[in-house]
Amino acid sequence: MKNLVELYCDVDDFCKVFIPQWQKQLLEDGTNKRQRKGQMSTSEIMTIVVGFHMSHYRDFKNYYLGHVSTFYKCAFPNLLSYTRFLAIMPRVLAPMCAYFSTLKGKPTGIEFIDSTSIKVCHNIRIPRNKTFKDIAQRGKGTMGWFYGFKLHLIVNHHGEIVAAKVTTGNVHDTQPVRELATDLTDKLYGDKGYLSKALEADLSEKGVTLITTVRKNMKAKAMSLWDRAMLSKRFIIETINDQLKNISYVEHSRHRSMNGFMLNIISGLVAYCLKKNKPSLNITDVERNAMIIA
């Protein structure tokens, strides 16, 4: 996506199909009693939110006032004030989740799983954090203790996100795997944090082979050369986690609501899915066939 106009066209095509069905469902189940159009459409709001995560701005205020209001005023003639836009942003959370589900990649038989911490504040500010009180939890990752949530991802060898889930920081990495791996086939590669005989057996019943590294005090596993090679290429998902944090900007400490936090995560994932150049493994068809034979 080169600019907000191109992004808007893609988002608007999705909204033309999704919004009428969604609004009909809200009326039928009693969630909404009426449908009143806002000054800005859902497509416009989603475009601006995703556009922020595709830009190089580090805070939304400077992006909205310094970029959108300056260069795209003609493209968005009904542009709201900054404070009003912040107030209506959470309304697009459901459409954004649905949009993300249409952008996810498909399983290829070579998937990688990992989790990354999503900190909501510095450790010394935990007692003063009111936004996530009784919601966020302390957890421990490779970089030490943190307060917040975990983003669990499964990606294929093309660098596409196949499944994603957000949990609190104290949830063990193995807990959401069964749900995330529902549609997978063949091989799933993870680090030693996913060591679990029970999990391995459950996934095996579904046709998924979980392959992990081992701890230093454990005996080496017998595995094929292909599986060893794929385990050594787990850097792909670590690279994706790094890009989500430092480019798509899914992690910051200025959230003022849980809905805003979730919208920030989902729109960051959407921005990554729309990237043209994703980190990927150059695996040829010959190599894939050799894996199947092995």
PDB file of C-alpha atoms in Angstrom:
ATOM      1  CA  MET A   1       0.000   0.000   0.000  1.00  0.00           C
ATOM      2  CA  LYS A   2       1.595   3.265  -1.136  1.00  0.00           C
ATOM      3  CA  ASN A   3      -0.763   5.744   0.542  1.00  0.00           C
ATOM      4  CA  LEU A   4      -4.015   6.184   2.425  1.00  0.00           C
ATOM      5  CA  VAL A   5      -6.088   6.422  -0.761  1.00  0.00           C
ATOM      6  CA  GLU A   6      -5.023   2.963  -1.957  1.00  0.00           C
ATOM      7  CA  LEU A   7      -5.515   1.591   1.535  1.00  0.00           C
ATOM      8  CA  TYR A   8      -8.988   3.125   1.685  1.00  0.00           C
ATOM      9  CA  CYS A   9     -10.037   1.389  -1.546  1.00  0.00           C
ATOM     10  CA  ASP A  10      -9.085  -2.005  -0.107  1.00  0.00           C
ATOM     11  CA  VAL A  11     -10.757  -1.349   3.257  1.00  0.00           C
ATOM     12  CA  ASP A  12     -13.894   0.071   1.636  1.00  0.00           C
ATOM     13  CA  ASP A  13     -14.318  -3.002  -0.591  1.00  0.00           C
ATOM     14  CA  PHE A  14     -14.309  -5.129   2.566  1.00  0.00           C
ATOM     15  CA  CYS A  15     -16.692  -2.832   4.447  1.00  0.00           C
ATOM     16  CA  LYS A  16     -19.252  -2.813   1.617  1.00  0.00           C
ATOM     17  CA  VAL A  17     -19.683  -6.562   2.166  1.00  0.00           C
ATOM     18  CA  PHE A  18     -19.189  -6.828   5.933  1.00  0.00           C
ATOM     19  CA  ILE A  19     -20.912  -3.742   7.394  1.00  0.00           C
ATOM     20  CA  PRO A  20     -24.486  -4.429   6.098  1.00  0.00           C
ATOM     21  CA  GLN A  21     -24.385  -8.013   7.410  1.00  0.00           C
ATOM     22  CA  TRP A  22     -22.894  -6.929  10.737  1.00  0.00           C
ATOM     23  CA  GLN A  23     -25.435  -4.135  11.258  1.00  0.00           C
ATOM     24  CA  LYS A  24     -28.299  -6.481  10.431  1.00  0.00           C
ATOM     25  CA  GLN A  25     -27.056  -8.935  13.043  1.00  0.00           C
ATOM     26  CA  LEU A  26     -26.752  -6.152  15.662  1.00  0.00           C
ATOM     27  CA  LEU A  27     -30.373  -5.137  15.045  1.00  0.00           C
ATOM     28  CA  GLU A  28     -31.664  -8.711  15.158  1.00  0.00           C
ATOM     29  CA  ASP A  29     -29.972  -9.643  18.443  1.00  0.00           C
ATOM     30  CA  GLY A  30     -30.898  -6.322  20.078  1.00  0.00           C
ATOM     31  CA  THR A  31     -27.359  -4.993  20.462  1.00  0.00           C
ATOM     32  CA  ASN A  32     -28.289  -1.860  18.496  1.00  0.00           C
ATOM     33  CA  LYS A  33     -31.731  -0.261  18.415  1.00  0.00           C
ATOM     34  CA  ARG A  34     -31.014   2.101  15.535  1.00  0.00           C
ATOM     35  CA  GLN A  35     -28.420   2.823  12.887  1.00  0.00           C
ATOM     36  CA  ARG A  36     -27.323   6.429  12.686  1.00  0.00           C
ATOM     37  CA  LYS A  37     -24.570   7.327  10.266  1.00  0.00           C
ATOM     38  CA  GLY A  38     -21.606   9.203  11.652  1.00  0.00           C
ATOM     39  CA  GLN A  39     -19.799  12.106  10.070  1.00  0.00           C
ATOM     40  CA  MET A  40     -16.983   9.751   9.033  1.00  0.00           C
ATOM     41  CA  SER A  41     -17.616   6.285   7.621  1.00  0.00           C
ATOM     42  CA  THR A  42     -16.255   3.074   9.138  1.00  0.00           C
ATOM     43  CA  SER A  43     -14.000   2.688   6.092  1.00  0.00           C
ATOM     44  CA  GLU A  44     -12.439   6.108   6.658  1.00  0.00           C
ATOM     45  CA  ILE A  45     -11.828   5.498  10.354  1.00  0.00           C
ATOM     46  CA  MET A  46     -10.276   2.068   9.734  1.00  0.00           C
ATOM     47  CA  THR A  47      -8.090   3.484   6.973  1.00  0.00           C
ATOM     48  CA  ILE A  48      -6.636   6.190   9.200  1.00  0.00           C
ATOM     49  CA  VAL A  49      -6.058   3.782  12.107  1.00  0.00           C
ATOM     50  CA  VAL A  50      -4.277   1.192   9.938  1.00  0.00           C
ATOM     51  CA  GLY A  51      -2.411   3.944   8.107  1.00  0.00           C
ATOM     52  CA  PHE A  52      -0.827   5.020  11.382  1.00  0.00           C
ATOM     53  CA  HIS A  53       0.657   1.535  11.861  1.00  0.00           C
ATOM     54  CA  MET A  54       2.003   1.600   8.299  1.00  0.00           C
ATOM     55  CA  SER A  55       3.662   4.980   8.819  1.00  0.00           C
ATOM     56  CA  HIS A  56       6.871   5.862  10.648  1.00  0.00           C
ATOM     57  CA  TYR A  57       5.116   7.995  13.258  1.00  0.00           C
ATOM     58  CA  ARG A  58       5.577   6.953  16.891  1.00  0.00           C
ATOM     59  CA  ASP A  59       2.454   8.574  18.326  1.00  0.00           C
ATOM     60  CA  PHE A  60      -1.024   8.856  16.864  1.00  0.00           C
ATOM     61  CA  LYS A  61      -1.525  12.554  17.682  1.00  0.00           C
ATOM     62  CA  ASN A  62       1.373  13.731  15.522  1.00  0.00           C
ATOM     63  CA  TYR A  63       0.275  11.357  12.751  1.00  0.00           C
ATOM     64  CA  TYR A  64      -3.325  12.597  12.780  1.00  0.00           C
ATOM     65  CA  LEU A  65      -2.626  16.313  13.109  1.00  0.00           C
ATOM     66  CA  GLY A  66       0.675  16.506  11.251  1.00  0.00           C
ATOM     67  CA  HIS A  67       0.082  14.032   8.425  1.00  0.00           C
ATOM     68  CA  VAL A  68      -3.577  13.171   7.819  1.00  0.00           C
ATOM     69  CA  SER A  69      -4.965  16.658   8.541  1.00  0.00           C
ATOM     70  CA  THR A  70      -2.193  18.279   6.496  1.00  0.00           C
ATOM     71  CA  PHE A  71      -1.888  16.059   3.420  1.00  0.00           C
ATOM     72  CA  TYR A  72      -5.201  14.150   3.226  1.00  0.00           C
ATOM     73  CA  LYS A  73      -7.793  16.766   4.127  1.00  0.00           C
ATOM     74  CA  CYS A  74      -9.209  16.609   0.587  1.00  0.00           C
ATOM     75  CA  ALA A  75      -9.366  12.807   0.658  1.00  0.00           C
ATOM     76  CA  PHE A  76     -11.257  12.909   3.973  1.00  0.00           C
ATOM     77  CA  PRO A  77     -13.510  16.009   3.721  1.00  0.00           C
ATOM     78  CA  ASN A  78     -15.422  15.168   6.924  1.00  0.00           C
ATOM     79  CA  LEU A  79     -12.304  14.783   9.032  1.00  0.00           C
ATOM     80  CA  LEU A  80     -13.087  15.074  12.736  1.00  0.00           C
ATOM     81  CA  SER A  81     -11.165  16.870  15.440  1.00  0.00           C
ATOM     82  CA  TYR A  82      -8.440  14.828  17.094  1.00  0.00           C
ATOM     83  CA  THR A  83     -10.313  14.387  20.392  1.00  0.00           C
ATOM     84  CA  ARG A  84     -13.551  13.372  18.648  1.00  0.00           C
ATOM     85  CA  PHE A  85     -11.712  10.873  16.469  1.00  0.00           C
ATOM     86  CA  LEU A  86     -10.160   9.275  19.567  1.00  0.00           C
ATOM     87  CA  ALA A  87     -13.643   8.908  21.053  1.00  0.00           C
ATOM     88  CA  ILE A  88     -15.069   7.001  18.062  1.00  0.00           C
ATOM     89  CA  MET A  89     -12.012   4.876  17.242  1.00  0.00           C
ATOM     90  CA  PRO A  90     -13.078   1.909  19.439  1.00  0.00           C
ATOM     91  CA  ARG A  91     -16.244   1.535  17.331  1.00  0.00           C
ATOM     92  CA  VAL A  92     -14.264  -0.085  14.528  1.00  0.00           C
ATOM     93  CA  LEU A  93     -12.799  -2.873  16.696  1.00  0.00           C
ATOM     94  CA  ALA A  94     -15.233  -5.546  15.447  1.00  0.00           C
ATOM     95  CA  PRO A  95     -14.860  -4.647  11.733  1.00  0.00           C
ATOM     96  CA  MET A  96     -11.077  -4.512  12.191  1.00  0.00           C
ATOM     97  CA  CYS A  97     -11.043  -8.038  13.652  1.00  0.00           C
ATOM     98  CA  ALA A  98     -13.145  -9.282  10.741  1.00  0.00           C
ATOM     99  CA  TYR A  99     -10.859  -7.506   8.259  1.00  0.00           C
ATOM    100  CA  PHE A 100      -7.817  -9.151   9.836  1.00  0.00           C
ATOM    101  CA  SER A 101      -9.415 -12.589   9.457  1.00  0.00           C
ATOM    102  CA  THR A 102      -9.670 -12.010   5.675  1.00  0.00           C
ATOM    103  CA  LEU A 103      -5.978 -11.065   5.438  1.00  0.00           C
ATOM    104  CA  LYS A 104      -4.489 -13.991   7.350  1.00  0.00           C
ATOM    105  CA  GLY A 105      -2.329 -16.468   5.460  1.00  0.00           C
ATOM    106  CA  LYS A 106      -3.198 -20.114   4.906  1.00  0.00           C
ATOM    107  CA  PRO A 107      -1.319 -23.069   6.420  1.00  0.00           C
ATOM    108  CA  THR A 108       1.402 -24.458   4.156  1.00  0.00           C
ATOM    109  CA  GLY A 109       2.460 -27.448   6.257  1.00  0.00           C
ATOM    110  CA  ILE A 110       5.522 -25.556   7.521  1.00  0.00           C
ATOM    111  CA  GLU A 111       4.444 -23.345  10.420  1.00  0.00           C
ATOM    112  CA  PHE A 112       6.316 -21.657  13.261  1.00  0.00           C
ATOM    113  CA  ILE A 113       4.918 -20.679  16.657  1.00  0.00           C
ATOM    114  CA  ASP A 114       6.153 -18.160  19.219  1.00  0.00           C
ATOM    115  CA  SER A 115       4.922 -15.585  21.712  1.00  0.00           C
ATOM    116  CA  THR A 116       6.118 -12.095  22.532  1.00  0.00           C
ATOM    117  CA  SER A 117       5.460  -9.855  25.501  1.00  0.00           C
ATOM    118  CA  ILE A 118       3.227  -6.791  25.130  1.00  0.00           C
ATOM    119  CA  LYS A 119       4.141  -4.471  28.001  1.00  0.00           C
ATOM    120  CA  VAL A 120       1.587  -1.857  29.030  1.00  0.00           C
ATOM    121  CA  CYS A 121       3.834   0.056  31.432  1.00  0.00           C
ATOM    122  CA  HIS A 122       7.265   0.049  33.030  1.00  0.00           C
ATOM    123  CA  ASN A 123       7.623  -2.304  35.997  1.00  0.00           C
ATOM    124  CA  ILE A 124       8.099   0.535  38.491  1.00  0.00           C
ATOM    125  CA  ARG A 125       4.729   2.017  37.432  1.00  0.00           C
ATOM    126  CA  ILE A 126       2.696  -1.172  37.924  1.00  0.00           C
ATOM    127  CA  PRO A 127       1.049  -0.048  41.211  1.00  0.00           C
ATOM    128  CA  ARG A 128      -0.072   3.225  39.562  1.00  0.00           C
ATOM    129  CA  ASN A 129      -1.497   1.669  36.399  1.00  0.00           C
ATOM    130  CA  LYS A 130      -5.296   2.059  36.489  1.00  0.00           C
ATOM    131  CA  THR A 131      -6.213   1.280  32.874  1.00  0.00           C
ATOM    132  CA  PHE A 132      -5.301  -2.409  33.148  1.00  0.00           C
ATOM    133  CA  LYS A 133      -5.858  -2.942  36.868  1.00  0.00           C
ATOM    134  CA  ASP A 134      -7.134  -6.503  37.507  1.00  0.00           C
ATOM    135  CA  ILE A 135      -6.740  -7.261  33.759  1.00  0.00           C
ATOM    136  CA  ALA A 136      -3.039  -7.297  32.868  1.00  0.00           C
ATOM    137  CA  GLN A 137      -0.747  -9.735  34.674  1.00  0.00           C
ATOM    138  CA  ARG A 138       2.937 -10.108  35.409  1.00  0.00           C
ATOM    139  CA  GLY A 139       4.808 -12.531  33.205  1.00  0.00           C
ATOM    140  CA  LYS A 140       8.360 -13.565  32.510  1.00  0.00           C
ATOM    141  CA  GLY A 141       9.998 -13.713  29.094  1.00  0.00           C
ATOM    142  CA  THR A 142      13.513 -13.960  27.736  1.00  0.00           C
ATOM    143  CA  MET A 143      14.077 -10.295  28.635  1.00  0.00           C
ATOM    144  CA  GLY A 144      12.900 -10.700  32.221  1.00  0.00           C
ATOM    145  CA  TRP A 145       9.708  -9.821  34.095  1.00  0.00           C
ATOM    146  CA  PHE A 146       7.065  -7.606  32.507  1.00  0.00           C
ATOM    147  CA  TYR A 147       3.514  -6.413  33.174  1.00  0.00           C
ATOM    148  CA  GLY A 148       0.918  -6.781  30.454  1.00  0.00           C
ATOM    149  CA  PHE A 149      -0.057  -9.369  27.888  1.00  0.00           C
ATOM    150  CA  LYS A 150       1.349 -11.924  25.472  1.00  0.00           C
ATOM    151  CA  LEU A 151       0.813 -12.035  21.725  1.00  0.00           C
ATOM    152  CA  HIS A 152       0.863 -15.628  20.469  1.00  0.00           C
ATOM    153  CA  LEU A 153       1.480 -16.109  16.745  1.00  0.00           C
ATOM    154  CA  ILE A 154       1.629 -18.912  14.216  1.00  0.00           C
ATOM    155  CA  VAL A 155       3.187 -17.993  10.862  1.00  0.00           C
ATOM    156  CA  ASN A 156       3.901 -19.971   7.704  1.00  0.00           C
ATOM    157  CA  HIS A 157       7.187 -20.070   5.806  1.00  0.00           C
ATOM    158  CA  HIS A 158       6.013 -17.214   3.562  1.00  0.00           C
ATOM    159  CA  GLY A 159       6.010 -14.910   6.591  1.00  0.00           C
ATOM    160  CA  GLU A 160       2.195 -14.716   6.666  1.00  0.00           C
ATOM    161  CA  ILE A 161       0.297 -14.729   9.955  1.00  0.00           C
ATOM    162  CA  VAL A 162      -1.869 -17.855  10.112  1.00  0.00           C
ATOM    163  CA  ALA A 163      -3.264 -17.464  13.648  1.00  0.00           C
ATOM    164  CA  ALA A 164      -2.980 -14.978  16.509  1.00  0.00           C
ATOM    165  CA  LYS A 165      -4.220 -14.729  20.077  1.00  0.00           C
ATOM    166  CA  VAL A 166      -3.715 -12.279  22.953  1.00  0.00           C
ATOM    167  CA  THR A 167      -3.527 -13.587  26.532  1.00  0.00           C
ATOM    168  CA  THR A 168      -2.488 -12.118  29.858  1.00  0.00           C
ATOM    169  CA  GLY A 169       1.222 -12.157  30.659  1.00  0.00           C
ATOM    170  CA  ASN A 170       1.015 -15.036  33.138  1.00  0.00           C
ATOM    171  CA  VAL A 171      -0.410 -17.576  30.662  1.00  0.00           C
ATOM    172  CA  HIS A 172       2.004 -20.357  29.717  1.00  0.00           C
ATOM    173  CA  ASP A 173       2.997 -20.505  26.055  1.00  0.00           C
ATOM    174  CA  THR A 174       1.542 -24.007  25.611  1.00  0.00           C
ATOM    175  CA  GLN A 175      -1.976 -23.079  26.771  1.00  0.00           C
ATOM    176  CA  PRO A 176      -3.361 -21.400  23.607  1.00  0.00           C
ATOM    177  CA  VAL A 177      -1.612 -23.729  21.137  1.00  0.00           C
ATOM    178  CA  ARG A 178      -4.518 -26.168  20.718  1.00  0.00           C
ATOM    179  CA  GLU A 179      -6.857 -23.344  19.718  1.00  0.00           C
ATOM    180  CA  LEU A 180      -4.329 -21.666  17.448  1.00  0.00           C
ATOM    181  CA  ALA A 181      -3.434 -24.928  15.678  1.00  0.00           C
ATOM    182  CA  THR A 182      -7.035 -25.856  14.797  1.00  0.00           C
ATOM    183  CA  ASP A 183      -6.613 -25.472  11.014  1.00  0.00           C
ATOM    184  CA  LEU A 184      -2.966 -26.516  10.714  1.00  0.00           C
ATOM    185  CA  THR A 185      -1.562 -29.465   8.800  1.00  0.00           C
ATOM    186  CA  ASP A 186       1.722 -31.361   9.034  1.00  0.00           C
ATOM    187  CA  LYS A 187       4.622 -29.627  10.891  1.00  0.00           C
ATOM    188  CA  LEU A 188       4.632 -26.963  13.631  1.00  0.00           C
ATOM    189  CA  TYR A 189       8.024 -25.752  14.891  1.00  0.00           C
ATOM    190  CA  GLY A 190       8.551 -24.105  18.278  1.00  0.00           C
ATOM    191  CA  ASP A 191      11.226 -23.446  20.874  1.00  0.00           C
ATOM    192  CA  LYS A 192      11.726 -25.309  24.157  1.00  0.00           C
ATOM    193  CA  GLY A 193       8.933 -23.282  25.767  1.00  0.00           C
ATOM    194  CA  TYR A 194       6.475 -25.534  23.934  1.00  0.00           C
ATOM    195  CA  LEU A 195       7.846 -28.816  25.308  1.00  0.00           C
ATOM    196  CA  SER A 196       4.851 -30.857  26.431  1.00  0.00           C
ATOM    197  CA  LYS A 197       4.097 -34.522  25.849  1.00  0.00           C
ATOM    198  CA  ALA A 198       0.386 -33.947  26.407  1.00  0.00           C
ATOM    199  CA  LEU A 199       0.299 -31.091  23.876  1.00  0.00           C
ATOM    200  CA  GLU A 200       2.333 -33.129  21.398  1.00  0.00           C
ATOM    201  CA  ALA A 201      -0.115 -36.030  21.708  1.00  0.00           C
ATOM    202  CA  ASP A 202      -3.192 -33.785  21.315  1.00  0.00           C
ATOM    203  CA  LEU A 203      -1.817 -32.133  18.177  1.00  0.00           C
ATOM    204  CA  SER A 204      -0.780 -35.491  16.754  1.00  0.00           C
ATOM    205  CA  GLU A 205      -4.415 -36.650  16.917  1.00  0.00           C
ATOM    206  CA  LYS A 206      -5.293 -33.658  14.738  1.00  0.00           C
ATOM    207  CA  GLY A 207      -2.586 -34.488  12.194  1.00  0.00           C
ATOM    208  CA  VAL A 208      -0.099 -31.860  13.387  1.00  0.00           C
ATOM    209  CA  THR A 209       3.448 -32.805  14.382  1.00  0.00           C
ATOM    210  CA  LEU A 210       4.894 -30.476  17.032  1.00  0.00           C
ATOM    211  CA  ILE A 211       8.679 -30.247  16.772  1.00  0.00           C
ATOM    212  CA  THR A 212      10.639 -28.358  19.400  1.00  0.00           C
ATOM    213  CA  THR A 213      14.164 -27.820  20.597  1.00  0.00           C
ATOM    214  CA  VAL A 214      15.203 -29.407  23.912  1.00  0.00           C
ATOM    215  CA  ARG A 215      16.576 -28.054  27.169  1.00  0.00           C
ATOM    216  CA  LYS A 216      20.254 -28.353  28.020  1.00  0.00           C
ATOM    217  CA  ASN A 217      19.616 -31.029  30.644  1.00  0.00           C
ATOM    218  CA  MET A 218      17.611 -33.228  28.256  1.00  0.00           C
ATOM    219  CA  LYS A 219      18.718 -35.879  25.822  1.00  0.00           C
ATOM    220  CA  ALA A 220      18.838 -34.875  22.183  1.00  0.00           C
ATOM    221  CA  LYS A 221      15.767 -35.809  20.158  1.00  0.00           C
ATOM    222  CA  ALA A 222      16.008 -38.042  17.139  1.00  0.00           C
ATOM    223  CA  MET A 223      14.747 -35.999  14.187  1.00  0.00           C
ATOM    224  CA  SER A 224      15.274 -35.711  10.450  1.00  0.00           C
ATOM    225  CA  LEU A 225      17.778 -33.332   8.879  1.00  0.00           C
ATOM    226  CA  TRP A 226      14.862 -31.381   7.433  1.00  0.00           C
ATOM    227  CA  ASP A 227      13.333 -30.781  10.876  1.00  0.00           C
ATOM    228  CA  ARG A 228      16.701 -29.712  12.271  1.00  0.00           C
ATOM    229  CA  ALA A 229      17.089 -27.285   9.384  1.00  0.00           C
ATOM    230  CA  MET A 230      13.589 -25.847   9.953  1.00  0.00           C
ATOM    231  CA  LEU A 231      14.216 -25.417  13.683  1.00  0.00           C
ATOM    232  CA  SER A 232      17.306 -23.402  12.821  1.00  0.00           C
ATOM    233  CA  LYS A 233      15.095 -21.102  10.696  1.00  0.00           C
ATOM    234  CA  ARG A 234      12.781 -20.117  13.548  1.00  0.00           C
ATOM    235  CA  PHE A 235      14.311 -16.663  13.252  1.00  0.00           C
ATOM    236  CA  ILE A 236      11.538 -15.889  10.771  1.00  0.00           C
ATOM    237  CA  ILE A 237       8.878 -15.605  13.484  1.00  0.00           C
ATOM    238  CA  GLU A 238      11.264 -13.723  15.768  1.00  0.00           C
ATOM    239  CA  THR A 239      11.823 -11.265  12.919  1.00  0.00           C
ATOM    240  CA  ILE A 240       8.056 -10.882  12.496  1.00  0.00           C
ATOM    241  CA  ASN A 241       7.613 -10.212  16.221  1.00  0.00           C
ATOM    242  CA  ASP A 242      10.320  -7.558  15.994  1.00  0.00           C
ATOM    243  CA  GLN A 243       8.634  -5.900  13.002  1.00  0.00           C
ATOM    244  CA  LEU A 244       5.258  -5.914  14.747  1.00  0.00           C
ATOM    245  CA  LYS A 245       6.737  -4.066  17.700  1.00  0.00           C
ATOM    246  CA  ASN A 246       9.124  -1.675  15.968  1.00  0.00           C
ATOM    247  CA  ILE A 247       7.405  -1.056  12.610  1.00  0.00           C
ATOM    248  CA  SER A 248       3.716  -1.869  13.065  1.00  0.00           C
ATOM    249  CA  TYR A 249       3.989  -0.520  16.620  1.00  0.00           C
ATOM    250  CA  VAL A 250       1.683  -2.950  18.460  1.00  0.00           C
ATOM    251  CA  GLU A 251       3.323  -2.148  21.812  1.00  0.00           C
ATOM    252  CA  HIS A 252       3.256   1.177  23.685  1.00  0.00           C
ATOM    253  CA  SER A 253       2.406   2.391  27.183  1.00  0.00           C
ATOM    254  CA  ARG A 254      -0.121   5.168  26.506  1.00  0.00           C
ATOM    255  CA  HIS A 255      -3.355   3.159  26.377  1.00  0.00           C
ATOM    256  CA  ARG A 256      -6.406   4.640  28.079  1.00  0.00           C
ATOM    257  CA  SER A 257      -8.852   1.736  27.627  1.00  0.00           C
ATOM    258  CA  MET A 258      -8.921  -2.001  26.960  1.00  0.00           C
ATOM    259  CA  ASN A 259     -10.767  -1.425  23.669  1.00  0.00           C
ATOM    260  CA  GLY A 260      -8.050   0.987  22.572  1.00  0.00           C
ATOM    261  CA  PHE A 261      -5.400  -1.568  23.468  1.00  0.00           C
ATOM    262  CA  MET A 262      -7.070  -4.321  21.437  1.00  0.00           C
ATOM    263  CA  LEU A 263      -7.658  -1.990  18.472  1.00  0.00           C
ATOM    264  CA  ASN A 264      -3.965  -1.082  18.528  1.00  0.00           C
ATOM    265  CA  ILE A 265      -2.962  -4.769  18.428  1.00  0.00           C
ATOM    266  CA  ILE A 266      -5.389  -5.756  15.660  1.00  0.00           C
ATOM    267  CA  SER A 267      -4.675  -2.749  13.449  1.00  0.00           C
ATOM    268  CA  GLY A 268      -0.931  -3.417  13.854  1.00  0.00           C
ATOM    269  CA  LEU A 269      -1.465  -7.008  12.698  1.00  0.00           C
ATOM    270  CA  VAL A 270      -3.523  -5.737   9.750  1.00  0.00           C
ATOM    271  CA  ALA A 271      -0.749  -3.311   8.796  1.00  0.00           C
ATOM    272  CA  TYR A 272       1.753  -6.168   8.813  1.00  0.00           C
ATOM    273  CA  CYS A 273      -0.525  -8.373   6.681  1.00  0.00           C
ATOM    274  CA  LEU A 274      -0.735  -5.601   4.078  1.00  0.00           C
ATOM    275  CA  LYS A 275       3.040  -5.322   3.775  1.00  0.00           C
ATOM    276  CA  LYS A 276       4.307  -6.379   0.369  1.00  0.00           C
ATOM    277  CA  ASN A 277       7.776  -7.482   1.461  1.00  0.00           C
ATOM    278  CA  LYS A 278       7.474  -9.895   4.372  1.00  0.00           C
ATOM    279  CA  PRO A 279      10.326 -11.974   5.811  1.00  0.00           C
ATOM    280  CA  SER A 280      10.105 -15.433   4.227  1.00  0.00           C
ATOM    281  CA  LEU A 281      12.015 -18.663   3.667  1.00  0.00           C
ATOM    282  CA  ASN A 282      12.953 -19.502   0.086  1.00  0.00           C
ATOM    283  CA  ILE A 283      11.854 -23.131   0.069  1.00  0.00           C
ATOM    284  CA  THR A 284      11.562 -24.637  -3.419  1.00  0.00           C
ATOM    285  CA  ASP A 285       9.002 -27.213  -4.537  1.00  0.00           C
ATOM    286  CA  VAL A 286      11.807 -29.775  -4.814  1.00  0.00           C
ATOM    287  CA  GLU A 287      12.688 -29.214  -1.164  1.00  0.00           C
ATOM    288  CA  ARG A 288       9.035 -29.441  -0.158  1.00  0.00           C
ATOM    289  CA  ASN A 289       8.645 -32.736  -2.015  1.00  0.00           C
ATOM    290  CA  ALA A 290      11.795 -34.070  -0.365  1.00  0.00           C
ATOM    291  CA  MET A 291      10.253 -33.250   3.020  1.00  0.00           C
ATOM    292  CA  ILE A 292       7.070 -35.137   2.157  1.00  0.00           C
ATOM    293  CA  ILE A 293       9.019 -38.210   1.025  1.00  0.00           C
ATOM    294  CA  ALA A 294      11.135 -38.120   4.181  1.00  0.00           C
TER     295      ALA A 294
END
